[in-house]
Coordinates of C-alpha atoms and ligand atoms in Angstrom, one line a residue:
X620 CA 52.9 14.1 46.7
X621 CA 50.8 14.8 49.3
X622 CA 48.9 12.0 51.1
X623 CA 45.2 11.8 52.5
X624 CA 44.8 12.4 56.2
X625 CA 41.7 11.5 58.5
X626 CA 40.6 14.0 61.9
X627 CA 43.8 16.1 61.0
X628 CA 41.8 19.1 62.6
X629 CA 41.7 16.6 65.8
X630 CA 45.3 16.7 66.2
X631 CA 47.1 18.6 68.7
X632 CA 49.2 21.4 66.9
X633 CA 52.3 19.3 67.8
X634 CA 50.9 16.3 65.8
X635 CA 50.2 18.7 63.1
X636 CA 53.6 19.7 62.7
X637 CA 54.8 16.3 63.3
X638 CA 53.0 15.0 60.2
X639 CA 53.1 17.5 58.0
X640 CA 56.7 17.6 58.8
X641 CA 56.6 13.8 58.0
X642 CA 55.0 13.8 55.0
X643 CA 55.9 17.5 53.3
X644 CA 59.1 18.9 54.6
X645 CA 62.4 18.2 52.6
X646 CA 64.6 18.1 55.6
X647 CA 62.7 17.7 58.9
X648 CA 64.2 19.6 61.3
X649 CA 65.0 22.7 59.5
X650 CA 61.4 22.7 58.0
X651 CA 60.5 22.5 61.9
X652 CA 63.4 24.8 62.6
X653 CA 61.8 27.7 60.6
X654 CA 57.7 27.1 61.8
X655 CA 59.2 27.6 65.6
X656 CA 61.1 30.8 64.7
X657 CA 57.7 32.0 63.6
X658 CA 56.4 31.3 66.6
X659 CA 55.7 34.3 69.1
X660 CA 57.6 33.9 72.8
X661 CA 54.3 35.4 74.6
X662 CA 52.4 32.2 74.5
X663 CA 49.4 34.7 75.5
X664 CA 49.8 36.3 71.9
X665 CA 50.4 33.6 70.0
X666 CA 47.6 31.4 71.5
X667 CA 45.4 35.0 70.3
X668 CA 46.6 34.1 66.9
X669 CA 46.4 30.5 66.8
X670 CA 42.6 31.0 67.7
X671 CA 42.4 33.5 64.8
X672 CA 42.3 30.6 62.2
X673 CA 42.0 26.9 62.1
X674 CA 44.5 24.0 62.0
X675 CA 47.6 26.7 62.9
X676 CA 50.7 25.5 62.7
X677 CA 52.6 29.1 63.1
X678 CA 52.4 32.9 62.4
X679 CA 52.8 33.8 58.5
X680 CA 54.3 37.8 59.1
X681 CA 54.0 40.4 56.6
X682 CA 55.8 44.2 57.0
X683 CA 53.9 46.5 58.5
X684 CA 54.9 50.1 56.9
X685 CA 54.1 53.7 57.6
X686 CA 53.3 56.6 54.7
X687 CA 53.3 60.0 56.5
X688 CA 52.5 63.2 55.1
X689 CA 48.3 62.3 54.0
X690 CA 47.3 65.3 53.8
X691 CA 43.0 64.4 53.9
X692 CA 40.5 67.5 53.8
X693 CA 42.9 69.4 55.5
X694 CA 43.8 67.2 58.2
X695 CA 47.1 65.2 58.3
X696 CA 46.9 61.3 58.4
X697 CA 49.5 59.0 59.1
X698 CA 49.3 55.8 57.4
X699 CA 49.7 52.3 58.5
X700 CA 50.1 50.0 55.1
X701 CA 50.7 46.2 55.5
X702 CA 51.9 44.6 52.1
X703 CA 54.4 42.4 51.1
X704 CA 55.5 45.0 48.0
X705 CA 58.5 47.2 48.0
X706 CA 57.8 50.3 46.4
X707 CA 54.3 50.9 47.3
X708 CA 55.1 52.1 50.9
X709 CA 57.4 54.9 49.4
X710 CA 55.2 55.6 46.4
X711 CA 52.5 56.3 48.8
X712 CA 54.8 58.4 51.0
X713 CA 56.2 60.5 47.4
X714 CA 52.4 61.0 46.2
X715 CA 51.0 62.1 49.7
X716 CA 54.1 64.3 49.7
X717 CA 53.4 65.7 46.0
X718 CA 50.0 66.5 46.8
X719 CA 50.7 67.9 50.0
X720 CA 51.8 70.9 48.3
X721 CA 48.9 71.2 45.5
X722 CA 46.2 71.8 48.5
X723 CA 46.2 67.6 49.1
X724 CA 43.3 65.4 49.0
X725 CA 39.4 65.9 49.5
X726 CA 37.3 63.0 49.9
X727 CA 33.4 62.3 50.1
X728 CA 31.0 59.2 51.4
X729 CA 28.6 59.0 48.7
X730 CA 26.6 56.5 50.2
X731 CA 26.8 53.3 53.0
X732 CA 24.3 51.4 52.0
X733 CA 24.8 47.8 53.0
X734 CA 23.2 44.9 50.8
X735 CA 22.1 41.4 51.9
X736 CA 20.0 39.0 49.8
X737 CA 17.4 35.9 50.4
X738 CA 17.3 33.7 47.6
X739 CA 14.7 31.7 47.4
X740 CA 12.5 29.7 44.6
X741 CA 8.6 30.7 43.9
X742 CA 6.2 28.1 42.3
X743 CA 3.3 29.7 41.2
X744 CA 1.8 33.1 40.4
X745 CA 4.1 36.1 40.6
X746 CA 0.9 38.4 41.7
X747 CA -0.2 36.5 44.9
X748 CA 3.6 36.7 46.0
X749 CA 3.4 40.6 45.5
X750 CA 0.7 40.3 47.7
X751 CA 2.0 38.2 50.4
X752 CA 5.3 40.0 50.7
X753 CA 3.4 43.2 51.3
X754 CA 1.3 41.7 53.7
X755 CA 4.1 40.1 55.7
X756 CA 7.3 42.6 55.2
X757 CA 6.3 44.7 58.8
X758 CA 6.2 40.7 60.5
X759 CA 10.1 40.4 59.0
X760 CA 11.2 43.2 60.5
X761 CA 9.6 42.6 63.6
X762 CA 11.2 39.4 63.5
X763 CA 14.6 40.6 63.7
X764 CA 13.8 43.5 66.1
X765 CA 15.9 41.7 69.3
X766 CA 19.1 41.5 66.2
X767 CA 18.4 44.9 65.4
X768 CA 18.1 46.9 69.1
X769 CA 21.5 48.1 69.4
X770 CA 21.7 48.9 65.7
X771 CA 18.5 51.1 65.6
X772 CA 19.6 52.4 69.3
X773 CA 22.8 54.0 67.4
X774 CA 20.8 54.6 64.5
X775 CA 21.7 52.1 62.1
X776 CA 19.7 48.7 60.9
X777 CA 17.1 47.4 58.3
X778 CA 16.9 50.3 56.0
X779 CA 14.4 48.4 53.7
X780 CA 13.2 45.2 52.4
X781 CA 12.4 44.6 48.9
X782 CA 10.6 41.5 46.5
X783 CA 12.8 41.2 43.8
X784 CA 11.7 39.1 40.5
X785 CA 14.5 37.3 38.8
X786 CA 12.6 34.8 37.3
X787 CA 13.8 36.3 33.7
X788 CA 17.4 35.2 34.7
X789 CA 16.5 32.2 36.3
X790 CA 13.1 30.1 36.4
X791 CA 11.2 30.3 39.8
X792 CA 14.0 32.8 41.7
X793 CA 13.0 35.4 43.7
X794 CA 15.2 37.5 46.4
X795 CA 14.3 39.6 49.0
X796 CA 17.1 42.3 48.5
X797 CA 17.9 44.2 52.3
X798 CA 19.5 47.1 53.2
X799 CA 21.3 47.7 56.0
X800 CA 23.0 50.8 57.7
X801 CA 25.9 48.9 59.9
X802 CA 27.6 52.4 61.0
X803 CA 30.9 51.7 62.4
X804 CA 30.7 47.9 62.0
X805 CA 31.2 46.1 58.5
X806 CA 28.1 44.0 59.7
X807 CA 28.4 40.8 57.9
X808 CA 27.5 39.4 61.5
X809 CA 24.7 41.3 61.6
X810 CA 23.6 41.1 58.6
X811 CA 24.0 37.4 58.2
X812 CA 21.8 37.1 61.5
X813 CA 18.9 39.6 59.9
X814 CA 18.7 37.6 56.9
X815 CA 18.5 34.4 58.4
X816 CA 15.8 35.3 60.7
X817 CA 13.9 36.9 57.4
X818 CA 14.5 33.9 55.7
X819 CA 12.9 31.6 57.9
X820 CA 10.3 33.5 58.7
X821 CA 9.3 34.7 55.1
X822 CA 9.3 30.7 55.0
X823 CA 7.0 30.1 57.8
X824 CA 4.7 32.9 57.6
X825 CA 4.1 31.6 53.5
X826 CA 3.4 28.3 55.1
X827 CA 0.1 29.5 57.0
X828 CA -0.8 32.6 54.3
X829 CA -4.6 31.8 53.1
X830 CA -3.6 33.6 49.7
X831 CA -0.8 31.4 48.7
X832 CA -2.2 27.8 47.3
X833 CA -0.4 24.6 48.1
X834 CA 2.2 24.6 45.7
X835 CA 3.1 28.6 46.0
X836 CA 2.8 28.1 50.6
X837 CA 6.2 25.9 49.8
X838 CA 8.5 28.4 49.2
X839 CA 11.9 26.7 49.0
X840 CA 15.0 29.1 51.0
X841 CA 17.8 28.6 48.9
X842 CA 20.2 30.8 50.8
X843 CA 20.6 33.9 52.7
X844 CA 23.9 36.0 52.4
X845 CA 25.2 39.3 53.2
X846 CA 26.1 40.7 49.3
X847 CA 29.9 42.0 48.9
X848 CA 28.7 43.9 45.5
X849 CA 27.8 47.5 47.7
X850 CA 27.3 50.1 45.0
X851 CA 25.7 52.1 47.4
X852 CA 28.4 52.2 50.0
X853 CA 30.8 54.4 47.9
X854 CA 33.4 57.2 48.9
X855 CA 34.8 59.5 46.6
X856 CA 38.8 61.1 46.5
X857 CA 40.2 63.6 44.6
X858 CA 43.2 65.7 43.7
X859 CA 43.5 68.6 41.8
X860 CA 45.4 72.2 40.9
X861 CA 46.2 74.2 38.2
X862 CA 47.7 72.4 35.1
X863 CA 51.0 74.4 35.7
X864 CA 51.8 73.5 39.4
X865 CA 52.2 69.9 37.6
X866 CA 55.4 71.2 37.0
X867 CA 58.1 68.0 38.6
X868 CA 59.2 66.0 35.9
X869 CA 62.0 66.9 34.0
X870 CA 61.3 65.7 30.5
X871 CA 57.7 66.8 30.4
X872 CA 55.9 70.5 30.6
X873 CA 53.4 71.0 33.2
X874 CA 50.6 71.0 30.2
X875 CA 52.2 67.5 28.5
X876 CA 52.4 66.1 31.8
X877 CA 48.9 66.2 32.7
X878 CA 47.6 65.5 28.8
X879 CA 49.5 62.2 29.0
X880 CA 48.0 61.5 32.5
X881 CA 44.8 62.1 31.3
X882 CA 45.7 59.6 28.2
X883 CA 47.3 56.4 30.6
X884 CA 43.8 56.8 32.5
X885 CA 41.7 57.1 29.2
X886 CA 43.4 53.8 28.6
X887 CA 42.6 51.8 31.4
X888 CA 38.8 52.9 30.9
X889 CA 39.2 51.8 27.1
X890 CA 40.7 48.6 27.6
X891 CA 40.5 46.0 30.0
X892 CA 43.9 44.8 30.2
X893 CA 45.0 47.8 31.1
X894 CA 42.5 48.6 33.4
X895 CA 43.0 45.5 35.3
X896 CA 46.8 46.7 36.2
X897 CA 46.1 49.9 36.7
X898 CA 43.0 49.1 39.4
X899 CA 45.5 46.5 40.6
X900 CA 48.1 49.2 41.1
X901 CA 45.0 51.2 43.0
X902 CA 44.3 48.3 45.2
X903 CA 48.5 47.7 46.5
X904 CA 47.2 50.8 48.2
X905 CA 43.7 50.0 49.7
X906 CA 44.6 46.4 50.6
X907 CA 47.6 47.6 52.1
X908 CA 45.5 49.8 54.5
X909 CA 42.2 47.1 54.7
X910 CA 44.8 44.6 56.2
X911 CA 46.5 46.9 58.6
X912 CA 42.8 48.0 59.6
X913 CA 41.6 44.2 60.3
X914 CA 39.6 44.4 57.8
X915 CA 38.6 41.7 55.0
X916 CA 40.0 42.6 51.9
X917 CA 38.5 39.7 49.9
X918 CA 35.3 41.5 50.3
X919 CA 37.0 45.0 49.3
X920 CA 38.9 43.4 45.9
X921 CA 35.4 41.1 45.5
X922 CA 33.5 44.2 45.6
X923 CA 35.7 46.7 43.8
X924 CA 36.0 44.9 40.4
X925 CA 32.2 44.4 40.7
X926 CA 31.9 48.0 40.5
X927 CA 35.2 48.6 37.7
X928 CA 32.1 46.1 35.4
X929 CA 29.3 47.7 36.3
X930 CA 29.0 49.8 32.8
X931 CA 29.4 45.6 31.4
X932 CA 32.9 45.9 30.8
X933 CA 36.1 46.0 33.0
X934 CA 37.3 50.1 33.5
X935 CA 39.1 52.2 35.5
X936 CA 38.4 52.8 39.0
X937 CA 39.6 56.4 38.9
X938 CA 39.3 59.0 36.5
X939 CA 41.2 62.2 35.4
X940 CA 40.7 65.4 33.3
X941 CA 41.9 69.1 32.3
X942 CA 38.8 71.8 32.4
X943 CA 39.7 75.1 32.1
X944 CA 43.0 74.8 32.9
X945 CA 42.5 72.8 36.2
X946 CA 44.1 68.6 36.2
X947 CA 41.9 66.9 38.6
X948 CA 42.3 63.1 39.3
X949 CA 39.8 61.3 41.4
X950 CA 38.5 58.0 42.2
X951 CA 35.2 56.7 43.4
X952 CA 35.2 52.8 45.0
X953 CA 32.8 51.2 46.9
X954 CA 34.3 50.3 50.6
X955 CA 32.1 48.3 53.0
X956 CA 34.6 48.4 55.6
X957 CA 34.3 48.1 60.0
X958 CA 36.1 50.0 62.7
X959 CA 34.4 48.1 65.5
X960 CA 33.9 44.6 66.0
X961 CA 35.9 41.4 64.2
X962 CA 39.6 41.9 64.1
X963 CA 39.7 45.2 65.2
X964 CA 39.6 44.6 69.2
X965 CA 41.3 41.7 68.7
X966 CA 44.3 42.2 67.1
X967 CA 46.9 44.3 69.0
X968 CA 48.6 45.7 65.6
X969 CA 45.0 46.2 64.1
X970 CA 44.3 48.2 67.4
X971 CA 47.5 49.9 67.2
X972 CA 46.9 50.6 63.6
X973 CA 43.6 52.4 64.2
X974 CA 45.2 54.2 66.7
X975 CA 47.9 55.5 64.3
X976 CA 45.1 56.9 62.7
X977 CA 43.2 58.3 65.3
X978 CA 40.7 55.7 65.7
X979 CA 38.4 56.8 62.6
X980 CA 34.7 56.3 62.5
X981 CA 34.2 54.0 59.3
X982 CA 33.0 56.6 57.1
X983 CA 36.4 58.2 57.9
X984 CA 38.8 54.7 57.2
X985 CA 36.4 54.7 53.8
X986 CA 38.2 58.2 53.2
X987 CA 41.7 57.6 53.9
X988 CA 41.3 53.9 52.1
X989 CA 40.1 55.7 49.0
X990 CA 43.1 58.2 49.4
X991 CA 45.2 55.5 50.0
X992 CA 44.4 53.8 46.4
X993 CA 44.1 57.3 44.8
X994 CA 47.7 58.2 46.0
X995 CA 49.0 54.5 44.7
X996 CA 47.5 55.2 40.9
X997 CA 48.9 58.9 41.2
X998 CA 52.4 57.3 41.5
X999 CA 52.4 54.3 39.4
X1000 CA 50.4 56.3 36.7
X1001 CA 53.1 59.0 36.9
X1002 CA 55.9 56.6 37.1
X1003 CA 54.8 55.1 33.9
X1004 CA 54.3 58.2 31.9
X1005 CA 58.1 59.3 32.6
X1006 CA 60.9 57.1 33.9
X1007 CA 58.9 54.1 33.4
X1008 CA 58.5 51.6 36.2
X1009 CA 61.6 49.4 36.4
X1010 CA 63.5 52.1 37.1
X1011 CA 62.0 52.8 41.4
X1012 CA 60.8 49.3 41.8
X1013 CA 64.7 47.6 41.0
X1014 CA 65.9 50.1 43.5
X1015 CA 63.8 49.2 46.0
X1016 CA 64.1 45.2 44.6
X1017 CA 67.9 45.4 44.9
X1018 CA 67.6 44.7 48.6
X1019 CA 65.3 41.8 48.1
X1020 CA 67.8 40.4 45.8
X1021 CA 70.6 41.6 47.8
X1022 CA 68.9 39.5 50.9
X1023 CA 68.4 36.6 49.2
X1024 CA 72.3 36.9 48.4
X1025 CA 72.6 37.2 51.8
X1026 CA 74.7 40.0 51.7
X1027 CA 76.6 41.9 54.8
X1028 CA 75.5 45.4 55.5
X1029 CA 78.4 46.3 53.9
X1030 CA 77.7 45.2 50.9
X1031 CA 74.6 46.0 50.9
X1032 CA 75.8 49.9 51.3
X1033 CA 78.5 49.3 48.6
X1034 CA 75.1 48.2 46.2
X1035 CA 73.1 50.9 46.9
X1036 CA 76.0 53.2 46.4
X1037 CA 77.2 50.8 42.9
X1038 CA 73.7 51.2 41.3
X1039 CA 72.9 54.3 41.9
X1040 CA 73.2 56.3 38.2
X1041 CA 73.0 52.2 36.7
X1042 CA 70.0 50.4 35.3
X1043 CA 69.4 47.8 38.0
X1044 CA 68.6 43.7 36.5
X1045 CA 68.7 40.8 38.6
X1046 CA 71.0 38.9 36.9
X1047 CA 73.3 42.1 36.9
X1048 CA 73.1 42.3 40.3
X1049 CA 73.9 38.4 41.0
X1050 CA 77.0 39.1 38.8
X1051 CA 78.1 41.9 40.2
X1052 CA 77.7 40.3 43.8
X1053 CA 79.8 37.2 42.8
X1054 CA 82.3 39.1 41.2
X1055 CA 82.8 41.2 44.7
X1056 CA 82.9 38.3 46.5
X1057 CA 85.1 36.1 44.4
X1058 CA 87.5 39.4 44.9
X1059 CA 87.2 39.8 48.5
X1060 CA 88.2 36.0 48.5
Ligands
MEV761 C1 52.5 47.0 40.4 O1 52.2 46.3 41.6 C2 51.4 48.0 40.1 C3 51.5 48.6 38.7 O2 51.6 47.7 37.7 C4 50.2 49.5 38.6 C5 50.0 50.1 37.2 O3 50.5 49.5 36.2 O4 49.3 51.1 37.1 C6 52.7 49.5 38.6

């Protein structure tokens, strides 16, 4: 059970691992053991990482994988994908390769609107508010015009303030809803910054107003926080070709093919259950990408089941149809994402991974994201409507099972080989392994 600790955050990262060691780990040294093989030999790099976080005690790696073949408005993207899932690296790689030869993908910005919200509490009459917010909305912006410079130099910044009532939701709460254009950056920074300056000076500017009374002058700031709900900042993906170049799956024709496809994606936007795998399946993809960008992909799931409700129920992020003889699949998902600033000069394999893809402008990262997720529900969806699921993922499971075995190369050949026409379980393949072994004996 674990115990109570006072100024833990004051100990040096030695002590840390000392107690933690002292109070968690089973056997001591090996617990120690496996932090310190973690650990990177260029103290210079690891000390980068250690400063990353708080309270580090080692380095947690995930894969880093690459999906070639992206073929994106008829330029060819390479794809760095960091995930701890096998089969989505090569599902990504199969449905950029599929779609390479139907004319591959097209993608959109709809929008890049970035949102950031006062909330604050109003006693007193909702008209003399309207009246004092339009009186002192030039003052906020002036307020926040030494934040703003370099934004509005590159042509980015406040794009608008706005009074919102809520007081039907909630007694007394108002907001004052801003928009932002952060260009490359995701700007939650900047944003923060903007809205804290508008805050407090909404707050002192109410304080000396001559049409606010007593009671309405006290405006109480409840909080002021960049919003990761960005239906404005949307890109859109597609795919599509004639029904009959659908035509590379055995068991179904071309036309059956793409009428089922259009049915599985029918289902996720009829059912929630559903649709909550299937966007999952669509974000193994975009989180995959979001983390090998630097970017925060709290923000991106946060804000991408906002959007799947925003009808008021849970659906499918993409959608498909057949018109006129013409399958086209596409997905449209709001991405507030940076390729400057945080993580992304920081990190050597965030910088390396921008790189890979020719250090994109963020409009451009929300493209190949959106591809990336499009590509992810392509496969799955397809998987699903023919072989069924099991049948790639145990293949690419076998070695996870096969490590954990710790098997030998060689066996791990003689598996591959072993399952390759057989339905792969895990308790098959345990039993299989002891029975090779128990023979080699
Ligand atoms: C697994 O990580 C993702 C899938 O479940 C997605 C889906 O069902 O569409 C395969």
């Amino acid at each position: 059970m674990a115990i109570p600790v006072n100024g833990f955050s004051k100990l040096t990262k030695q002590e840390k691992i000392a107690w933690l060691a002292k109070n968690h780990f089973i056997n001591q040294e090996e617990g120690i053991d496996i932090l310190q093989q973690y650990v990177n030999s260029d103290a210079k790099l690891q000390s980068l990482h250690d400063e990353f976080i708080e309270n580090t005690i080692s380095n947690f790696y995930l894969p880093l994988g690459i999906a070639p073949n992206f073929l994106i408005n008829d330029k060819y993207h390479t794809i760095p994908m960091v995930i701890e899932e096998s089969s989505v690296v090569a599902a990504a790689g199969k449905a950029a390769k599929y779609w390479q030869q139907r004319g591959g993908f097209k993608a959109e910005i709809l929008g890049t609107e970035k949102i950031g919200q006062v909330h604050f509490m109003f006693y007193g009459n909702t008209e003399n508010l309207n009246r004092f917010f339009a009186e002192v909305k030039p003052t906020l912006l002036q307020a926040t015009e030494s934040i703003t410079a370099n934004m509005r130099k590159r042509g980015g910044g406040i794009t608008n303030i706005e009074l919102r009532d809520k007081s039907n939701e909630l007694a007394n709460y108002f907001q004052l809803h801003c928009t932002f254009e952060t260009l490359d950056a995701m700007g939650a920074n900047f944003i923060n910054s903007c809205l804290e300056t508008i805050a407090k000076t909404f707050k002192s500017e109410a304080q000396t107003c001559d049409m606010l009374s007593a009671e309405e002058k006290d405006i109480e700031i409840v909080m002021s926080i960049l919003s990761n709900y960005v239906p404005n900042c949307v890109v859109k993906a597609e795919v599509s070709c004639p029904v009959d170049a659908l035509n590379e799956d055995k068991n179904l024709s071309p036309q059956e093919f793409a009428d089922k496809f259009v049915r599985a994606v029918a289902i996720a936007n009829a059912e929630p259950h559903r649709a909550v795998t299937h966007n999952k399946g669509i974000m193994n993809g975009i989180d995959a990408v979001v983390l090998a960008t630097g970017n925060d992909f709290r923000a991106i799931e946060a804000g991408a089941h906002a959007y799947a409700a925003k009808s008021g129920s849970y659906k499918s992020l993409t959608h498909a149809k057949v018109e006129d003889g013409i399958f086209k699949f596409w997905i449209e998902i709001p991405l507030a994402l940076g390729t400057v600033g945080g993580l992304t000069s920081l990190h050597p394999l965030v910088k390396l991974s921008l790189e890979i893809l020719n250090r994109p402008s963020a409009k451009e990262l929300m493209q190949i994201i959106a591809v990336a997720g499009l590509a992810q529900n392509f496969a799955a969806v397809r998987s699903l409507i023919t072989d069924g699921i099991q049948k790639g993922h145990m293949k690419m499971h076998l070695m996870n099972i096969l490590n954990q075995l710790g098997a030998t190369a060689e066996e791990k050949a003689y598996f591959i080989d072993y399952y390759k026409n057989k339905t792969i379980t895990h308790s098959d393949v345990i039993n299989q392994f002891n029975a090779l072994k128990a023979k080699n004996v």
